[in-house]
Coordinates of C-alpha atoms in Angstrom, one line a residue:
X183 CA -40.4 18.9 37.6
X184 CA -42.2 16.8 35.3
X185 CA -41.8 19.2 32.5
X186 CA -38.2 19.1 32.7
X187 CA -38.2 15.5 32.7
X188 CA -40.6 16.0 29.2
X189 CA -38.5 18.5 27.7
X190 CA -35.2 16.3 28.4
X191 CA -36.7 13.1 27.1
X192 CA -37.9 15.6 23.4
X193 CA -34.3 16.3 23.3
X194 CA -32.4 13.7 24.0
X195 CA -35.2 11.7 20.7
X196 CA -34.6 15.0 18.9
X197 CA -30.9 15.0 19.4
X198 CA -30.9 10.4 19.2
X199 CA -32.9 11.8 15.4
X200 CA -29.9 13.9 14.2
X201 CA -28.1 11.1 14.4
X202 CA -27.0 10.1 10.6
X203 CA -27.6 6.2 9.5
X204 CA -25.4 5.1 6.4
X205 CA -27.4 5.0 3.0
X206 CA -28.6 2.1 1.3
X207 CA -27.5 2.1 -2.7
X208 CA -29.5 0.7 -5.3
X209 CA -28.6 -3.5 -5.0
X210 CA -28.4 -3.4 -8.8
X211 CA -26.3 -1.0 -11.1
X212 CA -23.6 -1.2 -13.9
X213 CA -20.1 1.4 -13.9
X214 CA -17.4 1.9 -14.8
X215 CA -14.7 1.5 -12.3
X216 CA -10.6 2.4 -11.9
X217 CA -8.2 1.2 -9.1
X218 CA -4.5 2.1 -8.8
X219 CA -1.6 0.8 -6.8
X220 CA 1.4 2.5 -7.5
X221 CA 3.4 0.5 -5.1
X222 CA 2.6 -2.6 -7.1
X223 CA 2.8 -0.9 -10.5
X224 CA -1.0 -2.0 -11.0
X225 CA -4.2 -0.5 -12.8
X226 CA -7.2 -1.8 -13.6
X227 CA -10.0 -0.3 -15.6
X228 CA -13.0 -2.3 -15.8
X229 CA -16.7 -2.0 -16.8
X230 CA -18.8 -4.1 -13.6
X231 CA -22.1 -5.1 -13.6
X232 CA -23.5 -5.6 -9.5
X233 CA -26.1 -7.9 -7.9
X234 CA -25.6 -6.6 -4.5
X235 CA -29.2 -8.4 -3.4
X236 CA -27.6 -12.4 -5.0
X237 CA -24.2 -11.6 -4.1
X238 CA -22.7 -11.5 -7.9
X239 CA -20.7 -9.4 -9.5
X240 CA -19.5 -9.2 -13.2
X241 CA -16.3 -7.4 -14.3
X242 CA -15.0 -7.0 -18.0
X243 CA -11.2 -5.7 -17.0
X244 CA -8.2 -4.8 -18.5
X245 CA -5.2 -5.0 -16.4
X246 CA -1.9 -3.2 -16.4
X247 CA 0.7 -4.7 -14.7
X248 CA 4.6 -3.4 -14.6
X249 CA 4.6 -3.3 -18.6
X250 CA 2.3 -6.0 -19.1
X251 CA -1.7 -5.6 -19.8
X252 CA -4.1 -8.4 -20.0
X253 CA -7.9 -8.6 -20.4
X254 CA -10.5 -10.7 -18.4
X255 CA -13.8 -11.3 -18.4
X256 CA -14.3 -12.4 -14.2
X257 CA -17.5 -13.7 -12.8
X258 CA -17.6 -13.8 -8.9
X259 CA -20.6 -15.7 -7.4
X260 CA -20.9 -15.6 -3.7
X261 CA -24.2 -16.5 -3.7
X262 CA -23.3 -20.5 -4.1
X263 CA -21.6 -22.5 -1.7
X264 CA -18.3 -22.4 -1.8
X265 CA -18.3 -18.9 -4.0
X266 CA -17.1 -19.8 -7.3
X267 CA -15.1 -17.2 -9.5
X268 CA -14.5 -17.8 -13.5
X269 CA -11.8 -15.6 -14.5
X270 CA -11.3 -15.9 -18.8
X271 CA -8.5 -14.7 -20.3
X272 CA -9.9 -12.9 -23.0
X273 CA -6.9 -13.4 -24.9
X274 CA -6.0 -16.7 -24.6
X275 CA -9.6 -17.6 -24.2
X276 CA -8.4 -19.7 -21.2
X277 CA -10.4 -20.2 -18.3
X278 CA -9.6 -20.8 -14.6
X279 CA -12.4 -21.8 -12.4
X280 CA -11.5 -21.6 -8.5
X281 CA -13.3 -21.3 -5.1
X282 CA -13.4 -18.1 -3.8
X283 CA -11.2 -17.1 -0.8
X284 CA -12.3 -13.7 0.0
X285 CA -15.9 -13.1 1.5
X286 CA -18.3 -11.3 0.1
X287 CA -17.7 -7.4 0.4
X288 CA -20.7 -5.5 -1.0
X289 CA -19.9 -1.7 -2.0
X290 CA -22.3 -0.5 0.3
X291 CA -21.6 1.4 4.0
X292 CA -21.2 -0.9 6.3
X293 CA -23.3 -1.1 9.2
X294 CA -21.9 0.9 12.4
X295 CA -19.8 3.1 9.8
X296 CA -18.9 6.5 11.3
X297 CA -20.2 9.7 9.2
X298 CA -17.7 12.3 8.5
X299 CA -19.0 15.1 6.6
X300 CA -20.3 15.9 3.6
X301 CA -18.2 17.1 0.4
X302 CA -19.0 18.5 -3.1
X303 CA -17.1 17.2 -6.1
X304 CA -16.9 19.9 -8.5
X305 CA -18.6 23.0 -6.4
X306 CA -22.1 23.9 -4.6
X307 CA -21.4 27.6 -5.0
X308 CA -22.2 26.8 -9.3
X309 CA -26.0 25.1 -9.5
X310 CA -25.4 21.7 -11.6
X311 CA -21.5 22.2 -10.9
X312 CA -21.0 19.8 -8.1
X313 CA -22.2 16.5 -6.9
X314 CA -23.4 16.6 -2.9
X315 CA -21.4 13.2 -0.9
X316 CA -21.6 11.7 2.2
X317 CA -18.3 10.5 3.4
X318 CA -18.1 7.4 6.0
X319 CA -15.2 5.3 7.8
X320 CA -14.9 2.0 9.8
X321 CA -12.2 0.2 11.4
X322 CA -13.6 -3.4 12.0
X323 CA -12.3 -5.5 14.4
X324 CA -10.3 -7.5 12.8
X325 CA -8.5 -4.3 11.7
X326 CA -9.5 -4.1 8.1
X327 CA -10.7 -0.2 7.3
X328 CA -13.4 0.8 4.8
X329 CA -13.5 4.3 3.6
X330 CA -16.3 5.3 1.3
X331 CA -17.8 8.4 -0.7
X332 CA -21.6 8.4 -1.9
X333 CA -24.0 10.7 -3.6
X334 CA -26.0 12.4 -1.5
X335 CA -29.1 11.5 -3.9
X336 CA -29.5 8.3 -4.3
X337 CA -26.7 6.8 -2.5
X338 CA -24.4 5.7 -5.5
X339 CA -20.7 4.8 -5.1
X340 CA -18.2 7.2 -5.9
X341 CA -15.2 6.1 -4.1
X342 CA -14.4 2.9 -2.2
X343 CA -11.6 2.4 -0.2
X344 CA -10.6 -0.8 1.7
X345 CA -7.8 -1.7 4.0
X346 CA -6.1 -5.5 5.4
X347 CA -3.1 -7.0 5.7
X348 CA -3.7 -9.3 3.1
X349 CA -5.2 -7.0 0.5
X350 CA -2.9 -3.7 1.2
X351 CA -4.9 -0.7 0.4
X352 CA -7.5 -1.3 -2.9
X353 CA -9.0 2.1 -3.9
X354 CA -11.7 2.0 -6.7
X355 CA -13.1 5.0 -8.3
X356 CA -16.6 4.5 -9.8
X357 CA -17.9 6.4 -13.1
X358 CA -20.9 6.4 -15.4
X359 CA -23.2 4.5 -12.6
X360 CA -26.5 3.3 -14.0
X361 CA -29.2 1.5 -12.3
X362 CA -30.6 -1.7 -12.8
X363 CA -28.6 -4.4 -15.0
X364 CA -28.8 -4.3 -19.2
X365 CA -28.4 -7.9 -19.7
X366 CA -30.1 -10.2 -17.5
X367 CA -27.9 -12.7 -19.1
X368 CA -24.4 -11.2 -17.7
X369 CA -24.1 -13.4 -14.7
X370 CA -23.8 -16.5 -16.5
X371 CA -20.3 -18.2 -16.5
X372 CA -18.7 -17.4 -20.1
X373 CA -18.9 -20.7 -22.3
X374 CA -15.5 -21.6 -22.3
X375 CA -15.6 -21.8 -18.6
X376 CA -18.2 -24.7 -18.6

């Protein structure tokens, strides 16, 4: 009896082991990222600089909406209180400074996610032809749903998709991800916003 009990308890740790935990990607990197919404005629292709660890994040965008297309250089800062984002028309060379209203989202898999699978991009059956991804969903309680893709290796973004009722649907699509930030510099406000 007692070594049924033993060889219940190794496989109920073995099976508890098996169990997949979301990955953790680096807290710093630079991409290049594209969203889409068709429904809104919008497009946005932007190169992003991340501080997943102080909560900013640095976009250089340029923005296609209906006919129009505009260009900003956006600095969100969650890490003060309120948040504070400085969005420069690179244009204009305007600058609007506001509080920010949305909290702080990191592109990372959020804790309690569910694991569905794994997936090449490209192919496995060609060696160097294919990038190995994890693919995870939540729906959180307030009914907002994430959706995510990441490497395998080293747990970099490939796709992020997010879901709310006051958002809509925002896919982005990450490229070229490099670790670590270039310019320590890049999460200071622009001049003309101070």
């Amino acid at each position: 009896m007692k070594t049924l009990l033993l060889f219940a308890a190794v496989c109920l740790a073995v099976a508890h082991s098996q169990i997949l935990q979301p990955c953790s990607p680096p807290p710093l990197w630079e991409a290049r990222i594209s969203r889409i919404d068709p429904v809104k005629q919008f497009s946005e292709r932007a190169k992003v600089s991340y501080d997943g660890a102080n909560k900013r994040v640095r976009r250089i965008e340029e923005v296609n909406l209906l006919q129009d297309k505009e260009f900003f250089d956006v600095l969100y800062l969650h890490n003060t209180e309120p948040g504070t984002e400085y969005r420069l028309n690179l244009k204009s060379k305007e600058c609007e400074k506001k509080e920010l209203t949305e909290p702080w989202r990191p592109f990372e898999v959020p804790p309690n996610a569910t694991f569905l699978g794994e997936s090449y991009i490209g192919t496995g059956a060609v060696p160097g032809a294919g990038v190995l991804t994890e693919l995870w969903e939540r729906t959180f309680e307030s009914g907002d749903k994430f959706f995510g893709a990441y490497t395998v290796e080293g747990c970099i973004p490939i796709q992020d998709e997010f879901y709310s009722n006051r958002t809509g649907l925002v896919t982005t699509l990450f490229f070229d991800v490099v670790g670590g930030i270039s310019d320590p510099n890049v999460f200071i406000p622009p001049k003309e916003c101070v």
